[in-house]
Amino acid sequence: TTDTPIATIETDLNGDYLFDELIPGNYFVYIPEPPIGAPGSSTDIASSSADNQVDGDDNGQQTVSGDPVQSPVIVLGVGTEPTDGTGVTSEKETGSNSTGLLQDNGNDANGDMTVDFGFVPSSIGDTIWHDVDYSGGSGPNLGDIPLANVTVTLTPPLDVDAGAGVGVALTTTTDTDGNYLFELLPPGEYTITVDTSTGDIGSNSDLAIFVDPDVVKDSSSIYVLESGEQNIEQDFAYASLGGVSGNVSEDVDNDGIGDEPLANVTLQLLDVTGQPVLDNGSPITTTTDDDGNYSFMNLIPGAYQIAQIQPQGYISVSDVDGNDQNNMIGDLTPIGVSAGNIVPAQDFVERRGSPTDIPTLSEWALILLMMMLGLVGHRQSVSQKNKKRAF
């Protein structure tokens, strides 16, 4: 605005302000900088310019969150103080959201104590729950159980004061409904972390992370909060889950037993029908570590198969279930995963070589035929020799 201010004041600890000793005329209240942690006016953007003279509502006009806020034009005149419709001014100005009568002179009718401002705080939060039916999603369903008294930590950027000091983390705990909330936050990149050793999670050892706001299921999420944004979407769900683990090794001495670990071998998790198990629309895969070990964790209880992607330069020797299809475990008898348990020793054994080193069925048939023909030829030769000796 280009108008010249006639007075400047700050709100007190209750958020109250008062401009007094004013002569009749037209005025508006201007807030050049909204609160850092609550930069958005609670009214619709660019709201009506009329002074509705209603107490306890937001009279702020703002183009976008974070911009200056100003009231509509207020016409002050003798005897024009807002009333409740019965001519009583004090009731109009002293409702549950007003301290107007305490600030203004109750013996006159020349003020306007209804010019209030509301701001929407920037915030991060949502719900933490036990996903009983393994439905996932963005919130608990009927029958799911809220997880109370769980500690949640909010870590701000190193140069941002979120309320406890520059770069200092905030903590809170979930209520009985599993809800948590951090408010009055400046914009910036925040890390939300759930302490799984606390509250209803810590008292249930079977629970494991099942829903995480980002793609990594680690009970932590990173979110960039914009000015005036309310991000009430940081859900975490935990469920009674199981897992599968195993090893891939190389048979060095060709005795059918794995001797050396094979790293970086890819394995894929399949359902009982042999179809890929998906997570956020993508097949679940893992790779072996330097010791040849692998695992699929946080699995819904049920029946699974594991397929090994054949490593280049190796030939399958065996897998733990003994089936001829040596790059697959669980295709004959599925792997049964139960809540709170990890099925171990789902192992594969490989040896160096190429699949071309192993004869195909047609090649085996040809070899057998040649062996049979060779045997017949040998018998015929022996028979001829015997006949010559007879003469």
XYZ file of C-alpha atoms in Angstrom:
391
model
C 0.000 0.000 0.000
C 1.074 3.623 -0.557
C -0.968 5.040 2.320
C 0.954 6.609 5.181
C 0.594 4.781 8.518
C -0.692 6.953 11.346
C 0.288 4.498 14.075
C 2.156 1.210 14.532
C 1.627 -1.320 17.296
C 2.432 -4.950 18.148
C 0.014 -7.537 19.451
C 0.324 -8.571 23.087
C 0.732 -12.089 24.475
C -2.979 -12.736 23.858
C -2.779 -11.582 20.261
C -4.755 -8.415 21.081
C -4.087 -4.973 19.641
C -5.703 -1.531 20.007
C -5.444 1.748 18.138
C -7.126 4.432 20.259
C -7.548 8.191 20.329
C -8.663 8.171 16.685
C -10.757 10.889 15.071
C -13.801 9.904 12.963
C -12.826 8.810 9.463
C -11.935 5.899 7.209
C -9.166 3.509 8.275
C -7.732 0.087 7.537
C -5.373 -2.131 9.503
C -2.280 -3.346 7.640
C 0.021 -6.267 8.594
C 3.179 -5.993 6.452
C 4.622 -9.387 7.473
C 2.433 -12.269 8.636
C 3.848 -14.666 11.266
C 6.631 -16.896 9.891
C 4.979 -20.088 11.123
C 1.479 -19.018 10.081
C 1.849 -16.960 6.894
C -1.575 -17.577 5.394
C -4.759 -15.662 6.156
C -7.529 -17.984 7.271
C -10.071 -16.284 5.010
C -10.355 -16.969 1.307
C -7.636 -15.273 -0.706
C -8.675 -11.747 -1.767
C -11.843 -11.884 0.342
C -14.619 -9.307 0.383
C -13.547 -5.725 0.916
C -16.581 -4.949 3.055
C -16.326 -4.630 6.849
C -18.929 -7.107 8.111
C -18.623 -5.876 11.721
C -18.812 -9.469 12.981
C -16.604 -10.271 15.935
C -14.308 -13.292 16.135
C -13.920 -13.891 12.389
C -10.970 -13.167 10.102
C -11.117 -9.787 8.382
C -7.783 -10.202 6.606
C -7.349 -9.800 2.861
C -4.300 -11.425 1.295
C -3.318 -12.144 -2.295
C -1.197 -15.244 -1.610
C 0.147 -16.897 1.522
C 3.045 -14.945 2.957
C 1.973 -11.632 1.446
C 0.943 -8.613 3.544
C -2.557 -8.687 5.025
C -4.964 -5.795 5.416
C -8.478 -5.299 6.677
C -11.412 -3.832 4.737
C -11.990 -0.084 5.096
C -13.375 0.672 8.560
C -15.639 3.704 8.904
C -15.332 5.180 12.381
C -17.936 7.723 13.495
C -19.692 8.850 16.602
C -22.313 6.318 17.637
C -21.447 3.843 14.831
C -20.000 1.096 17.016
C -21.109 -2.428 15.910
C -24.030 -3.872 17.863
C -25.606 -7.275 18.255
C -28.830 -6.135 16.584
C -30.518 -5.045 19.801
C -28.505 -1.888 20.285
C -26.203 -3.507 22.854
C -22.575 -2.970 21.806
C -20.775 -4.831 24.600
C -22.205 -8.247 23.630
C -21.158 -7.708 20.045
C -17.579 -7.090 21.066
C -17.122 -9.527 23.956
C -17.959 -12.934 22.547
C -15.891 -16.040 23.157
C -13.200 -14.812 20.738
C -13.062 -11.165 21.811
C -11.595 -8.965 24.522
C -13.028 -5.842 22.959
C -14.824 -4.568 26.052
C -11.602 -4.805 28.070
C -9.746 -2.696 25.526
C -12.387 -0.185 24.473
C -14.265 2.348 26.563
C -17.539 0.595 27.287
C -19.242 3.923 28.007
C -19.238 5.109 24.391
C -20.360 3.716 21.060
C -17.556 5.102 18.922
C -15.164 2.136 18.454
C -14.927 -1.052 16.395
C -13.499 -4.023 18.263
C -14.444 -6.569 15.574
C -11.439 -6.151 13.243
C -9.824 -9.515 13.895
C -7.214 -11.480 11.942
C -6.660 -15.215 11.744
C -3.661 -17.044 10.296
C -3.259 -20.639 9.242
C -0.095 -22.234 10.655
C 2.304 -24.235 8.504
C 2.239 -27.750 9.877
C 3.297 -31.359 9.443
C 1.587 -34.390 10.917
C -0.959 -37.184 10.558
C -1.605 -40.653 11.994
C 0.359 -43.717 13.122
C -1.612 -46.969 13.298
C -1.554 -50.767 13.335
C -2.742 -51.897 9.906
C -4.614 -55.011 10.984
C -6.043 -55.854 7.552
C -2.864 -55.043 5.579
C -4.823 -52.617 3.422
C -2.150 -49.909 3.349
C -3.455 -46.608 2.030
C -3.261 -43.125 3.477
C -5.100 -43.660 6.735
C -6.531 -46.277 9.080
C -9.615 -48.283 8.148
C -12.367 -49.620 10.357
C -10.797 -52.274 12.563
C -7.287 -50.844 12.451
C -5.735 -49.851 15.775
C -4.247 -46.419 16.553
C -0.764 -46.504 18.065
C -0.562 -44.127 21.024
C 2.365 -42.646 22.962
C 4.770 -43.129 20.066
C 7.558 -40.537 19.959
C 7.915 -38.612 16.693
C 10.856 -36.309 15.971
C 10.827 -33.420 13.509
C 14.288 -32.268 12.411
C 14.448 -28.862 10.678
C 17.164 -27.580 8.334
C 20.365 -26.557 10.125
C 19.610 -22.859 9.568
C 15.917 -22.913 10.524
C 14.384 -22.318 13.943
C 11.255 -24.478 14.172
C 10.564 -23.310 17.720
C 13.286 -24.914 19.825
C 16.311 -23.088 18.424
C 18.145 -22.942 15.106
C 18.566 -26.467 13.771
C 17.157 -28.027 16.961
C 14.721 -30.928 16.517
C 11.205 -30.993 17.958
C 9.557 -34.045 19.497
C 5.972 -34.988 20.226
C 3.990 -38.144 20.968
C 0.922 -39.592 19.322
C -2.380 -39.197 21.143
C -4.892 -41.955 21.843
C -6.071 -41.766 18.220
C -2.527 -42.161 16.917
C -2.406 -38.554 15.716
C 0.560 -36.195 15.936
C 1.114 -32.606 14.762
C 3.917 -30.056 14.501
C 2.640 -26.494 13.991
C 3.895 -22.962 13.366
C 6.716 -24.185 11.161
C 8.827 -22.010 8.891
C 9.253 -23.333 5.342
C 12.087 -25.758 4.707
C 13.102 -29.396 4.330
C 12.094 -31.411 7.383
C 12.793 -34.990 8.429
C 10.049 -36.853 10.287
C 11.247 -39.875 12.277
C 9.232 -42.414 14.279
C 10.905 -43.962 17.318
C 9.723 -47.572 17.030
C 10.997 -48.400 20.530
C 8.341 -46.204 22.131
C 4.629 -46.378 22.869
C 2.382 -49.020 21.369
C 4.979 -49.932 18.738
C 7.705 -50.648 21.260
C 5.413 -52.876 23.291
C 4.584 -55.097 20.288
C 7.692 -56.804 18.894
C 5.775 -58.279 15.935
C 5.059 -54.867 14.403
C 7.168 -53.708 11.476
C 6.893 -50.745 9.132
C 4.270 -51.304 6.428
C 3.298 -47.831 5.166
C 5.854 -45.023 4.922
C 5.205 -41.581 3.393
C 8.153 -41.994 1.010
C 9.226 -45.070 -0.940
C 11.787 -46.229 1.637
C 10.206 -48.166 4.492
C 12.455 -46.978 7.301
C 10.042 -45.177 9.675
C 11.378 -41.885 8.392
C 10.306 -39.345 5.805
C 11.768 -36.182 4.271
C 9.392 -33.420 3.212
C 9.898 -29.902 1.847
C 7.295 -27.677 3.516
C 6.192 -24.581 1.648
C 5.190 -21.322 3.304
C 1.670 -21.616 4.695
C 1.366 -25.301 3.786
C -0.449 -27.794 5.971
C 0.977 -31.215 5.183
C -1.241 -33.613 7.125
C -0.167 -36.602 5.051
C 2.793 -38.018 6.955
C 1.159 -41.373 7.751
C 3.048 -44.336 9.160
C 1.424 -47.758 9.444
C 2.827 -50.832 11.147
C 1.720 -54.439 10.754
C 2.503 -57.929 11.983
C 4.851 -59.032 9.233
C 7.350 -61.784 8.442
C 10.282 -62.329 6.112
C 12.465 -64.685 4.096
C 16.261 -64.913 4.009
C 18.849 -67.030 2.236
C 22.219 -67.234 0.510
C 23.669 -67.670 -2.977
C 27.052 -69.391 -3.196
C 29.456 -70.925 -5.700
C 30.314 -74.619 -5.779
C 34.069 -74.359 -6.375
C 35.016 -78.055 -6.177
C 31.967 -79.464 -8.007
C 30.724 -81.468 -5.039
C 27.234 -79.904 -5.137
C 27.847 -77.825 -1.999
C 28.302 -74.057 -1.990
C 31.796 -72.927 -1.015
C 32.189 -69.216 -1.830
C 29.565 -66.428 -1.556
C 28.213 -64.796 -4.699
C 27.489 -61.078 -4.392
C 25.176 -58.884 -6.480
C 22.898 -61.721 -7.559
C 19.349 -60.471 -8.183
C 16.356 -62.294 -6.702
C 12.660 -61.593 -7.174
C 9.752 -62.212 -4.815
C 6.773 -64.032 -6.353
C 3.349 -64.938 -5.025
C 2.029 -68.478 -4.747
C 0.978 -68.431 -8.436
C 4.407 -67.330 -9.604
C 3.435 -63.723 -10.286
C 5.671 -60.854 -9.109
C 4.767 -59.314 -5.750
C 4.448 -55.559 -6.223
C 5.315 -52.643 -3.961
C 3.970 -49.292 -5.149
C 3.396 -50.891 -8.547
C 6.941 -52.242 -8.973
C 8.137 -55.859 -8.560
C 9.961 -56.510 -5.309
C 13.586 -57.505 -5.903
C 16.782 -57.643 -3.867
C 20.458 -58.468 -4.406
C 22.910 -60.529 -2.414
C 25.492 -58.721 -0.285
C 29.233 -59.418 -0.153
C 28.570 -62.554 1.895
C 26.007 -63.835 -0.612
C 23.141 -63.182 1.793
C 19.760 -61.768 0.839
C 16.428 -61.147 2.514
C 12.880 -60.053 1.812
C 11.529 -58.359 4.920
C 8.228 -56.816 6.042
C 6.120 -59.359 4.162
C 2.421 -59.901 4.682
C 1.924 -63.422 6.080
C 1.203 -65.862 3.254
C 2.783 -68.164 0.665
C 5.629 -67.036 -1.580
C 8.160 -68.156 -4.175
C 11.638 -66.772 -4.845
C 13.138 -66.620 -8.321
C 16.858 -66.174 -8.869
C 17.961 -64.223 -11.940
C 20.652 -66.515 -13.271
C 24.046 -64.812 -12.801
C 26.054 -64.524 -15.991
C 28.798 -67.098 -16.331
C 27.258 -69.543 -13.863
C 25.178 -72.713 -14.025
C 22.547 -73.625 -11.434
C 23.564 -76.557 -9.250
C 20.773 -76.728 -6.677
C 18.351 -74.823 -4.502
C 17.010 -75.599 -1.081
C 13.759 -77.244 -2.160
C 15.538 -79.719 -4.459
C 13.287 -79.099 -7.442
C 14.748 -79.561 -10.915
C 14.030 -75.927 -11.673
C 17.089 -74.809 -9.747
C 16.582 -71.046 -10.075
C 13.251 -71.183 -8.228
C 12.356 -71.905 -4.612
C 8.759 -72.535 -3.564
C 7.398 -73.582 -6.954
C 6.486 -77.030 -5.640
C 5.969 -76.259 -1.959
C 5.456 -72.520 -1.392
C 7.425 -70.738 1.308
C 5.073 -70.131 4.227
C 5.637 -66.776 5.944
C 3.977 -66.113 9.292
C 3.706 -62.938 11.389
C 6.779 -62.171 13.451
C 8.917 -64.917 11.862
C 11.677 -64.983 9.251
C 12.031 -68.144 7.128
C 15.810 -68.777 6.858
C 18.140 -70.828 4.631
C 16.401 -70.300 1.287
C 19.683 -70.984 -0.517
C 20.883 -71.322 -4.110
C 24.149 -72.964 -5.283
C 25.883 -72.125 -8.580
C 29.050 -73.234 -10.383
C 31.121 -71.515 -13.006
C 30.284 -72.342 -16.600
C 27.807 -71.577 -19.324
C 24.339 -73.003 -19.897
C 25.739 -74.327 -23.224
C 27.924 -76.699 -21.194
C 24.792 -78.653 -20.293
C 23.314 -80.776 -23.096
C 19.732 -80.076 -24.069
C 17.152 -82.891 -24.200
C 17.638 -83.304 -27.951
C 21.407 -83.375 -27.451
C 21.028 -86.014 -24.746
C 18.898 -88.076 -27.181
C 21.570 -87.798 -29.885
C 24.309 -88.788 -27.459
C 22.288 -91.800 -26.372
C 21.660 -92.794 -29.988
C 25.356 -92.532 -30.828
C 26.213 -94.626 -27.812
C 23.693 -97.254 -28.878
C 24.979 -97.250 -32.455
C 28.535 -97.489 -31.202
C 27.588 -100.476 -29.057
C 25.910 -102.203 -32.031
C 28.927 -101.537 -34.212
C 31.203 -102.987 -31.564
C 29.093 -106.169 -31.321
C 29.097 -106.603 -35.105
C 32.881 -106.309 -35.203
C 33.275 -108.921 -32.499
C 30.889 -111.266 -34.345
C 32.868 -111.007 -37.603
C 36.119 -111.792 -35.828
C 34.574 -114.877 -34.242
C 33.356 -116.140 -37.619
C 36.844 -115.846 -39.132
C 38.327 -117.824 -36.290
C 35.760 -120.571 -36.863
C 37.100 -121.126 -40.387
